[in-house]
Short mmCIF file of C-alpha atoms in Angstrom, two decimals:
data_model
loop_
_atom_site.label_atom_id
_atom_site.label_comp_id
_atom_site.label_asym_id
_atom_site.label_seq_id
_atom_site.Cartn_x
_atom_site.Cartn_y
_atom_site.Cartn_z
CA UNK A 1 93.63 61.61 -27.39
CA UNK A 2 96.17 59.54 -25.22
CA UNK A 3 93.14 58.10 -23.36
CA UNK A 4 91.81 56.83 -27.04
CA UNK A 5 94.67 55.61 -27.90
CA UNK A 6 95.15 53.74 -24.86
CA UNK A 7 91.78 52.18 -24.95
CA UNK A 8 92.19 51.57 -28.63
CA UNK A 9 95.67 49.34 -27.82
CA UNK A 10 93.82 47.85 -25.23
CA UNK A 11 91.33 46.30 -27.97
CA UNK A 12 93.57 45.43 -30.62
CA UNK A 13 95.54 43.58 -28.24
CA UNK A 14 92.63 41.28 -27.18
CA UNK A 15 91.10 41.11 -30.24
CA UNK A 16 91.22 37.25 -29.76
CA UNK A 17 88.51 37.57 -27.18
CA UNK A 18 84.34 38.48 -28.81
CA UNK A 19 83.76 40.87 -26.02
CA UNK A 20 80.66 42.48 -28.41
CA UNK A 21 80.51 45.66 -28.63
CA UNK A 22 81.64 48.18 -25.74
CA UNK A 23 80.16 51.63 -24.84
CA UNK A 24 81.54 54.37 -23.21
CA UNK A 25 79.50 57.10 -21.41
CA UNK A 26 81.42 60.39 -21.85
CA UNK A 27 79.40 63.97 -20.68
CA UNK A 28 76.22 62.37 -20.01
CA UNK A 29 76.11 60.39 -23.62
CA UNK A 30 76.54 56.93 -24.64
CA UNK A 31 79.56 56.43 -27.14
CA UNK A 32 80.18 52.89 -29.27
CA UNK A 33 84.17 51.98 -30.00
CA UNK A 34 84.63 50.95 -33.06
CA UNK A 35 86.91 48.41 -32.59
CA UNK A 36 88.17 48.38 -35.89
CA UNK A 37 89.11 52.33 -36.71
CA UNK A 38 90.29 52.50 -32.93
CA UNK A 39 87.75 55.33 -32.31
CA UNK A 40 84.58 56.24 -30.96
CA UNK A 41 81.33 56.70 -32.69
CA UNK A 42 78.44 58.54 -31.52
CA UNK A 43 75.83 55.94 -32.09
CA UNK A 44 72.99 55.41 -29.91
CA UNK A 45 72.67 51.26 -29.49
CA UNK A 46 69.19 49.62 -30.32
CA UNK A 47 66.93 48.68 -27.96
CA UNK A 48 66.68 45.13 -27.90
CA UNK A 49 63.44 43.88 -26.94
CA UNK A 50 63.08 42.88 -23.40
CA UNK A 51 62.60 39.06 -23.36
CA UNK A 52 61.42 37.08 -19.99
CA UNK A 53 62.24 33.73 -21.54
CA UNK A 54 64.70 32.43 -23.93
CA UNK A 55 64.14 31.68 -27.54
CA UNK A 56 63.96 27.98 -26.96
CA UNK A 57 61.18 28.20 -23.89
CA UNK A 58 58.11 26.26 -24.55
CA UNK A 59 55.26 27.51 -22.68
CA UNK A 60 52.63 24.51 -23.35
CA UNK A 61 52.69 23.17 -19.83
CA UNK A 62 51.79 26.42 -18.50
CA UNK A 63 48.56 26.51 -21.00
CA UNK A 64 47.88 22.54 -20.21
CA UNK A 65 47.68 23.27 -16.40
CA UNK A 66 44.78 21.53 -14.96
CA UNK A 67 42.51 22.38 -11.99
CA UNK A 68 42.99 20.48 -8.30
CA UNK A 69 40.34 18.29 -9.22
CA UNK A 70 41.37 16.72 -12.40
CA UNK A 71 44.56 15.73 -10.99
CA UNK A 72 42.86 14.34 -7.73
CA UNK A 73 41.30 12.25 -10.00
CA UNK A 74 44.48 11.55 -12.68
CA UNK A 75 46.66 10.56 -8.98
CA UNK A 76 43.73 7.98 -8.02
CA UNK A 77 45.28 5.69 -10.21
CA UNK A 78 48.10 4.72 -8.77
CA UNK A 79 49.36 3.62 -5.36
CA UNK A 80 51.94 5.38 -3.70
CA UNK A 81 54.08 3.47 -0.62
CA UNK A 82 57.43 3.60 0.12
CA UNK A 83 60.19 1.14 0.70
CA UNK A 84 62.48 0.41 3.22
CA UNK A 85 64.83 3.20 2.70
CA UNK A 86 62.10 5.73 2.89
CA UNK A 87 61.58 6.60 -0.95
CA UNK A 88 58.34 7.30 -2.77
CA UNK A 89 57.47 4.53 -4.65
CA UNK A 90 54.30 4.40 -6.75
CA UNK A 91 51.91 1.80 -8.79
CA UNK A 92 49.48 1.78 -11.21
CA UNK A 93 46.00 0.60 -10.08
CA UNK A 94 44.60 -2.49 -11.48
CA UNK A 95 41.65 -2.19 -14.11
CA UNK A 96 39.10 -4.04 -11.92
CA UNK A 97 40.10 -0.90 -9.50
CA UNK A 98 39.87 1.45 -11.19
CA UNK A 99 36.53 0.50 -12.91
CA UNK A 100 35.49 -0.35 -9.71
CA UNK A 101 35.86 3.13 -8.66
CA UNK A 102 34.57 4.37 -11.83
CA UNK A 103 30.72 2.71 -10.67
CA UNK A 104 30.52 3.51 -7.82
CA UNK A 105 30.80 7.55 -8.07
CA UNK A 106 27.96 6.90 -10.58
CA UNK A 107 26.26 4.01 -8.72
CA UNK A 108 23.07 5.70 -9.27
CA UNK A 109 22.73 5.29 -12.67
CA UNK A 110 22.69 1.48 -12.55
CA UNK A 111 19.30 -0.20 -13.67
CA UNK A 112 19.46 -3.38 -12.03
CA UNK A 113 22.10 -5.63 -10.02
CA UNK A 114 20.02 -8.78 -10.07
CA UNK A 115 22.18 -11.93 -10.88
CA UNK A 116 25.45 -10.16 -10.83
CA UNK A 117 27.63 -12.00 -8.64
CA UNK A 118 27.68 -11.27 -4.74
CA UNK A 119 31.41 -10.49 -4.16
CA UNK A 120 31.61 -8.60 -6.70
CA UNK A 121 28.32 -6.27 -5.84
CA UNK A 122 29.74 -6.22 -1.92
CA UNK A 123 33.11 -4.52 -3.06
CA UNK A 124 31.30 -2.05 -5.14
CA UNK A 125 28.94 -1.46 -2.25
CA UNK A 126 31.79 -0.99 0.05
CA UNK A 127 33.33 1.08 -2.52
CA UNK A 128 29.95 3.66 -3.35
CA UNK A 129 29.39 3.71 0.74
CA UNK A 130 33.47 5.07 1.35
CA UNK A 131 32.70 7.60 -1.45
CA UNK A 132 29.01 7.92 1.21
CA UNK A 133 27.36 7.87 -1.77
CA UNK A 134 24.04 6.32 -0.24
CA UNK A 135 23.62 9.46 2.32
CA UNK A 136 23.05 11.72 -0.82
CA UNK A 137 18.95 12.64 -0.80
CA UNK A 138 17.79 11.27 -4.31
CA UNK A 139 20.63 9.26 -5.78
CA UNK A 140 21.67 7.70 -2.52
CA UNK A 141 17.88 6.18 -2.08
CA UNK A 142 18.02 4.61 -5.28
CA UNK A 143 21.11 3.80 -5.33
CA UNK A 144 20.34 1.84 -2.38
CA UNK A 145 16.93 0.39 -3.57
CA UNK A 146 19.17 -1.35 -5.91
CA UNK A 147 21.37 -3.48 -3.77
CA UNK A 148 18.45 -4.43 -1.40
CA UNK A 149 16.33 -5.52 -4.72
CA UNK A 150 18.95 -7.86 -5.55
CA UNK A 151 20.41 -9.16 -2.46
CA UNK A 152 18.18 -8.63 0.70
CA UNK A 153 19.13 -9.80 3.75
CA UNK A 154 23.05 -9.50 2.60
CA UNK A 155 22.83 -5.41 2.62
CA UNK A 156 21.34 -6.17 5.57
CA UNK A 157 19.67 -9.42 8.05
CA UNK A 158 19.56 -7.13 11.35
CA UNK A 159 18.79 -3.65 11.90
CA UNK A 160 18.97 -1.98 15.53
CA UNK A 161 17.54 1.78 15.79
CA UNK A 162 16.78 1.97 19.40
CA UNK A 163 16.63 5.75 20.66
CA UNK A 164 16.95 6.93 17.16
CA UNK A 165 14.10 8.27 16.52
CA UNK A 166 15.88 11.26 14.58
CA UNK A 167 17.31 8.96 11.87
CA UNK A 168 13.58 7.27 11.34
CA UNK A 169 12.42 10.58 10.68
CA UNK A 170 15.14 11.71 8.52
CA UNK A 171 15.90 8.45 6.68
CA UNK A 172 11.99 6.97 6.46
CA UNK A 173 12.24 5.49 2.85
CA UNK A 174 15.97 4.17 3.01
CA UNK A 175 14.56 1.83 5.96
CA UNK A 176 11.95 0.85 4.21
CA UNK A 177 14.03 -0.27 1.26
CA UNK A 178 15.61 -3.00 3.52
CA UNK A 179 14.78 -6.04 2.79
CA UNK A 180 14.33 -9.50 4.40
CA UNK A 181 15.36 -8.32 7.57
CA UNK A 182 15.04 -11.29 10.44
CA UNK A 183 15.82 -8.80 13.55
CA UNK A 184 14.30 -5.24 13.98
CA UNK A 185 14.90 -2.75 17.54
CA UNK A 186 12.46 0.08 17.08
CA UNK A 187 12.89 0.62 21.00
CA UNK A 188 12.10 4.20 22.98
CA UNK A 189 11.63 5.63 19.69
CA UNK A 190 8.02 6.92 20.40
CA UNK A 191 6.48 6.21 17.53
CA UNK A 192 3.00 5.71 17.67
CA UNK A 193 -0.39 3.62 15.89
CA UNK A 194 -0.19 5.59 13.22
CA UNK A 195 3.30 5.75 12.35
CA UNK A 196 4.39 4.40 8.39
CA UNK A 197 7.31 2.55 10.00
CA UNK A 198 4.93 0.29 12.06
CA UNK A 199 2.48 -0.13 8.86
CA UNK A 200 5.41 -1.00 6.68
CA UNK A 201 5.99 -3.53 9.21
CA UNK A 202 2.77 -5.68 7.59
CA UNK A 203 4.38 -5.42 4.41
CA UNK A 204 5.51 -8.77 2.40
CA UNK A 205 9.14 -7.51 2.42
CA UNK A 206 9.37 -7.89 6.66
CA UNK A 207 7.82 -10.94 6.80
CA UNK A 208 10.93 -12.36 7.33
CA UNK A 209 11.37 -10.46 10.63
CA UNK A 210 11.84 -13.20 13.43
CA UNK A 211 12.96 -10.96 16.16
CA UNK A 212 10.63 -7.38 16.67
CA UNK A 213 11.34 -4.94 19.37
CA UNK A 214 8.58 -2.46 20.30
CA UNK A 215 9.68 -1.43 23.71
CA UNK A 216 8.03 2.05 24.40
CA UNK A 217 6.67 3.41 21.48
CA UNK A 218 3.13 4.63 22.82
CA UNK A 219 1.51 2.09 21.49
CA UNK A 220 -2.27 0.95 22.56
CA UNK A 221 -4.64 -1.85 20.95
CA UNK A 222 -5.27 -0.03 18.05
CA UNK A 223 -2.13 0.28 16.87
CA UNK A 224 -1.80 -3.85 17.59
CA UNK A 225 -4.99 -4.62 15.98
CA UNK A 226 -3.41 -2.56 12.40
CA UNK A 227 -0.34 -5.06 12.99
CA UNK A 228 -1.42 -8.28 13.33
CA UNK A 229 -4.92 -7.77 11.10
CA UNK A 230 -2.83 -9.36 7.81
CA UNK A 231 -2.16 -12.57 10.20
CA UNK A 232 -4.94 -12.72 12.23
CA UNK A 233 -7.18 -13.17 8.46
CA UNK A 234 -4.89 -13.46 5.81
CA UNK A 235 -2.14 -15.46 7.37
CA UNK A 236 0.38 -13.18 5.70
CA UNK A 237 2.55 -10.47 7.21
CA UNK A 238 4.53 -10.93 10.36
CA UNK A 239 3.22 -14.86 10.47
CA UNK A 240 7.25 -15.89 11.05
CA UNK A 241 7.80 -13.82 14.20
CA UNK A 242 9.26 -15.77 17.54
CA UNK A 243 10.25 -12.31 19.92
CA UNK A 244 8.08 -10.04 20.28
CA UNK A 245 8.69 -7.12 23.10
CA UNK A 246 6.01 -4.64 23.83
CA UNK A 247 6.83 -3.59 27.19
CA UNK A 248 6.50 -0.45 28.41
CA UNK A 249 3.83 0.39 26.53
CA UNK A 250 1.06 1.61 29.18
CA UNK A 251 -2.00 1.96 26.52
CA UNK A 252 -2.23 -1.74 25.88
CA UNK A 253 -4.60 -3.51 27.76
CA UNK A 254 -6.08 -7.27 27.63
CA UNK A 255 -8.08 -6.49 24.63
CA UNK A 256 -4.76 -6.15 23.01
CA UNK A 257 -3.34 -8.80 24.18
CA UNK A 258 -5.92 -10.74 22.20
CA UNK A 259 -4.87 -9.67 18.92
CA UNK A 260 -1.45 -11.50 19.94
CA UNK A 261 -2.79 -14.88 20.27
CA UNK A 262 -2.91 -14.67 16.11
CA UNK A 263 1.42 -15.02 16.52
CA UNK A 264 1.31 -19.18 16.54
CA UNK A 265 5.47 -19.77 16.30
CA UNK A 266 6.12 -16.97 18.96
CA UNK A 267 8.78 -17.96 21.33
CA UNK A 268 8.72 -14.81 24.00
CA UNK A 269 7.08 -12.39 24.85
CA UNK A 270 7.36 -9.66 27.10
CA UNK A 271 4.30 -7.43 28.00
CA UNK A 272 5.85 -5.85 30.67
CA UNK A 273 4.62 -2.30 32.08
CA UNK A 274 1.55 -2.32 29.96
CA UNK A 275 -2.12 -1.33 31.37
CA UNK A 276 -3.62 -4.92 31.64
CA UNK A 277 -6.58 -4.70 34.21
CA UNK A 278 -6.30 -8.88 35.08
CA UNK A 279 -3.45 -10.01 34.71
CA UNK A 280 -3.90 -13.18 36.22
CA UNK A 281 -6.29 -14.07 33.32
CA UNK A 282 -4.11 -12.67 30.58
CA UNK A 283 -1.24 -15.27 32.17
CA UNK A 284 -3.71 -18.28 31.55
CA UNK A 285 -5.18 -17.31 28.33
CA UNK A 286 -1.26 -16.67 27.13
CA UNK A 287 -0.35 -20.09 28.10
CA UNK A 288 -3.49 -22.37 27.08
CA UNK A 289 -3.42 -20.65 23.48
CA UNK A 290 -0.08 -19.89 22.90
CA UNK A 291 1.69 -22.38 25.12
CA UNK A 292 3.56 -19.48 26.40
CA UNK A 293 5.09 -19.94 30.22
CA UNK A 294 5.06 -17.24 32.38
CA UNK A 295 9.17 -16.38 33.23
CA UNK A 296 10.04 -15.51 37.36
CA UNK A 297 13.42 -14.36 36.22
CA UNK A 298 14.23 -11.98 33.15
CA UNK A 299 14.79 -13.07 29.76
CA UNK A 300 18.09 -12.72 28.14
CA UNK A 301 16.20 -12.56 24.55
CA UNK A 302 14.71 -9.19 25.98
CA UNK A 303 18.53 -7.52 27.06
CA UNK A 304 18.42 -5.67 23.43
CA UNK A 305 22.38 -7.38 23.37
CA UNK A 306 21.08 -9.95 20.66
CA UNK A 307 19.85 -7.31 18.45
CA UNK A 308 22.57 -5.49 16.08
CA UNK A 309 23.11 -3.78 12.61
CA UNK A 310 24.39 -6.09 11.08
CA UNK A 311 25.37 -6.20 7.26
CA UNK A 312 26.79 -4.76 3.99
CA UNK A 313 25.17 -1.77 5.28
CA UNK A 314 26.14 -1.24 8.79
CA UNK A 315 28.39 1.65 8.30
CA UNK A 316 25.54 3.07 6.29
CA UNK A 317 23.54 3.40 9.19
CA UNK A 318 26.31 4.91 11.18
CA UNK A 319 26.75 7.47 8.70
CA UNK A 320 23.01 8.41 8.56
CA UNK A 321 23.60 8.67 12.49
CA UNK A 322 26.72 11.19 12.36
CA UNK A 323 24.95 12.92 9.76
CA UNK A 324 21.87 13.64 12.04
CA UNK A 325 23.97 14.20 14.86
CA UNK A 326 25.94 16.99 13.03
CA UNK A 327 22.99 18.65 12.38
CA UNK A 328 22.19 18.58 16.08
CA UNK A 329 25.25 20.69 17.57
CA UNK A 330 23.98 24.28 17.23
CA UNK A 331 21.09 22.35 19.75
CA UNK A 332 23.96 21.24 22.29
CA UNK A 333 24.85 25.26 22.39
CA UNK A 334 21.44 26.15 23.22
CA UNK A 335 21.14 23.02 25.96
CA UNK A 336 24.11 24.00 27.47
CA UNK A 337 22.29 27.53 28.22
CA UNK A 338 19.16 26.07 29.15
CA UNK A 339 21.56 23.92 31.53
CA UNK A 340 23.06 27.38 32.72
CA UNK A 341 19.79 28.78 33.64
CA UNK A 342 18.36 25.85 35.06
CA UNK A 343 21.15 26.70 37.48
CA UNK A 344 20.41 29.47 38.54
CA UNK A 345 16.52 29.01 39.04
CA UNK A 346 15.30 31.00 35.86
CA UNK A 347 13.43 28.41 34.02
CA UNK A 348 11.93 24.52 34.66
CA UNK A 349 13.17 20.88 33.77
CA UNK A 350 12.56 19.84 30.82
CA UNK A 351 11.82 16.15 30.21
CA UNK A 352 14.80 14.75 27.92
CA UNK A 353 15.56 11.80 26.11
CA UNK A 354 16.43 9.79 28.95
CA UNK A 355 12.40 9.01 29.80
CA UNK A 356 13.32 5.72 28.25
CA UNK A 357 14.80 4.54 31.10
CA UNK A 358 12.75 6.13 33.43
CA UNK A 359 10.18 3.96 31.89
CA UNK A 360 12.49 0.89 32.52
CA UNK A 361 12.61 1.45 35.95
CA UNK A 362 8.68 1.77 36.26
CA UNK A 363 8.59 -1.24 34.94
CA UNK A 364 10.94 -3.30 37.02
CA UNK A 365 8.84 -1.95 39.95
CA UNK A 366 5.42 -2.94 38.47
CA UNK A 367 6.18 -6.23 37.46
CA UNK A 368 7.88 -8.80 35.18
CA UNK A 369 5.51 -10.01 32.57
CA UNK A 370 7.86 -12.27 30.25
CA UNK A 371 7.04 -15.56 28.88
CA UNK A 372 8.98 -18.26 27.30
CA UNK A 373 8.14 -21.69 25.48
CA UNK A 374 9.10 -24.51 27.53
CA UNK A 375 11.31 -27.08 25.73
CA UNK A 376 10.74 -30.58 25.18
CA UNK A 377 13.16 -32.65 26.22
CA UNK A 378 13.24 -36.57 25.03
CA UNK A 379 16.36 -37.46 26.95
CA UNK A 380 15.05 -39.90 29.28
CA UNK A 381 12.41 -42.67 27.88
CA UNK A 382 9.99 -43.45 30.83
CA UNK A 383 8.12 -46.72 31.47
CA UNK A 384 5.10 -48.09 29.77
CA UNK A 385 2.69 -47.32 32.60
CA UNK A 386 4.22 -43.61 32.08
CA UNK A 387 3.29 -43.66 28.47
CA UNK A 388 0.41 -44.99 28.80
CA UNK A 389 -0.85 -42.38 31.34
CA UNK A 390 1.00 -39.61 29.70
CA UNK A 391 -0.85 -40.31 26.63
CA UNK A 392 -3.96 -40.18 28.52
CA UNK A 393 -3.43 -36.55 30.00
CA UNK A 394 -2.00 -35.45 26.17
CA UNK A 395 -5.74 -36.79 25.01
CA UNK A 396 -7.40 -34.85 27.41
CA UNK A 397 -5.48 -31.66 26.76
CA UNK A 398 -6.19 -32.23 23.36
CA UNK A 399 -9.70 -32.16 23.81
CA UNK A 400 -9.49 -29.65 26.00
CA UNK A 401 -7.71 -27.14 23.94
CA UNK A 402 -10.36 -28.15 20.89
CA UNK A 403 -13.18 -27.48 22.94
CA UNK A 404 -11.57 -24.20 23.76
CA UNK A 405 -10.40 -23.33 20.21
CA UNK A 406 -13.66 -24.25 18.59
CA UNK A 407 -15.39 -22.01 21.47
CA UNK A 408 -12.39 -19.16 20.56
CA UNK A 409 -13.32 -19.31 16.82
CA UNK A 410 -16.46 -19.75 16.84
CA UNK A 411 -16.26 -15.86 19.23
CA UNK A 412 -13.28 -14.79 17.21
CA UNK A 413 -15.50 -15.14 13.48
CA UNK A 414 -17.04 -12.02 13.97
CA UNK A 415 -14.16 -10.31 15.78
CA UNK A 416 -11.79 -11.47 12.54
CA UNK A 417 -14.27 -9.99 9.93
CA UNK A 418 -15.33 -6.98 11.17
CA UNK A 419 -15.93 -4.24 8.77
CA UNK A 420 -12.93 -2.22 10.54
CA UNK A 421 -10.78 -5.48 9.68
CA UNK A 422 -11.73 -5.20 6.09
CA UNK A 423 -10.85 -1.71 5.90
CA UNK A 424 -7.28 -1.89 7.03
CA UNK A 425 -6.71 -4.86 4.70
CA UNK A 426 -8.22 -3.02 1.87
CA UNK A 427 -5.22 -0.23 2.95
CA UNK A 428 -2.49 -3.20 2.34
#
């Protein structure tokens, strides 16, 4: 009863203070005082309900959380940097952006970009290839069909694929989309006279192609005679061309060579390390018909340095490259076994890649077979006598040559419109 008492004091004297109610646990029960009649009450406190939140917690963010990717896409429009003191400082995107970025992830649902403007389409080109939208299989070939319909040479003017035969194979139509291409390396690539790369080559959209690299690709006269057949009777196809490199290819032999004399505006040539049987007589017939000079020294046009991707689509082409050579590294495992056992005796050399050069130095030691058109230079005027006589010899050579030609065409009627002629330009 004192203890009560005590307590009950105890409350009445800080009364002032809302302590809420206060329990006492007295032989293994909960008691309530009643702070009012100073006593204790046997009264067993309800259970409140057990609340992880407060009254006033809203829990709509938590039911408006978006994935990773919808807020990848919600911070691509704006620009974070930071200023000089180090703090995060961020920017909205402009609308041209952000539309911008808007066409290209669907860049292959555009019907046609012909006579929209050309900065503009080389932004969103540069924007689609970032996103590498034009590696895709489907979308990413007609995507690019697209930009080379419209703008040609601009995607791209010069395309260099030498010792990549791997991305021909894999990436067969996207080549052949290009357009109004003026240079074209198709070096070591091994291709063949009955490859779809070399007939595409006859095709209206490469007639533009000045500069044509063929440089070991196992070709032989057939595969020449399917080439030059639209020029040599239609006067279409690669009528433009001024370099022409077919070295290296030992299946070509002086009936070949014939076919050639069809290329009017060529510039050089180089027939180096093929299987001509008089070459002495190819030189001449090369230089009365073609006015072609036969070189002593190499060529600089022939160096494959002039020849480069060059573009709107140039990192394209390196991306079709990394692609292909990602594909290739469980291969480098297995060659660096094969290298292992080669070692140690347990299985032969395999020819690799580098028979391209072997080539090269076959042909260095057989022979350089390059020609070049001489100049004509008008810097000094000579005398009368001079002109006279000059014009003399140039009347000569003029017959000449049209006694020749006539002879030529009169042999090369039958040759031109053969029935095998007719049938591969019946193909085109």
């Amino acid at each position: 009863q004192n203890w009560i008492r005590g307590m009950s004091y105890c409350l009445h004297s800080e009364s002032h203070l809302d302590t809420g109610p206060i329990y006492v646990r007295e032989n293994g029960k909960l008691h309530m005082v009643n702070q009012g009649a100073g006593g204790i009450q046997n009264v067993t406190p309800k259970t409140r309900p057990f609340r992880l939140f407060s009254r006033g917690f809203s829990v709509e963010l938590c039911m408006n959380r978006e994935d990773d990717r919808a807020r990848r896409q919600r911070t691509d429009h704006f620009i974070f940097t930071y200023t000089k003191e180090g703090n995060l400082r961020y920017s909205a995107k402009s609308l041209f952006s952000l539309v911008l970025g808007y066409i290209s992830d669907n860049v292959d649902h555009i019907d046609s970009l012909i006579g929209f403007p050309e900065q503009i389409a080389e932004k969103l080109f540069s924007a689609a290839e970032a996103r590498q939208k034009f590696t895709e299989p489907v979308t990413g070939l007609r995507a690019l069909q697209k930009f080379t319909e419209a703008y040609g040479s601009l995607v791209l003017c010069s395309l260099c694929l030498r010792n990549r035969y791997l991305v021909i194979s894999e990436k067969l139509e996207e080549i052949k989309s290009f357009r109004e291409l003026t240079c074209l390396d198709l070096s070591c690539c091994k291709l063949g006279d009955e490859h779809e790369l070399l007939e595409h080559l006859t095709k209206e959209a490469l007639s533009s192609v000045k500069w044509l690299l063929l440089k070991d690709n196992a070709l032989s006269d057939a595969g020449l005679r399917r080439m030059t057949a639209p020029v040599r009777v239609l006067k279409k196809g690669l009528e433009n061309l001024l370099v022409l490199d077919l070295s290296c290819n030992p299946r070509i032999t002086d009936v070949g060579i014939g076919y050639l004399l069809s290329f009017k505006k060529l510039n050089c040539l180089d027939i180096s390390g093929t299987g001509l049987k008089d070459v002495n007589a190819v030189i001449k017939r090369i230089q009365m018909q073609i006015g072609l000079v036969h070189s002593k020294v190499p060529l600089k046009e022939f160096d494959h340095s002039n020849c480069k991707t060059e573009g709107w689509a140039e990192q394209t082409v390196l991306q079709w490259e990394q692609a292909v050579m990602e594909a290739r590294k469980p291969q480098d495992d297995l060659r660096s076994r094969t290298a292992a056992l080669r070692f140690y005796g347990k299985t032969h050399r395999m020819e690799d890649v580098v028979k391209c050069k072997l080539v090269e130095a076959e042909t260095k030691a057989c022979g350089n077979l390059q020609f070049y058109k001489e100049k004509v230079q008008n810097c000094h005027l000579p005398l009368k006598k001079e002109v006279a006589g000059s014009h003399e010899l140039r009347n000569n050579k003029k017959r000449a040559l049209a006694e020749q030609e006539k002879e030529r065409t009169s042999k090369q009627k039958h040759l031109c419109l053969t029935v095998e002629d007719w049938d591969l330009l019946n193909t085109y």
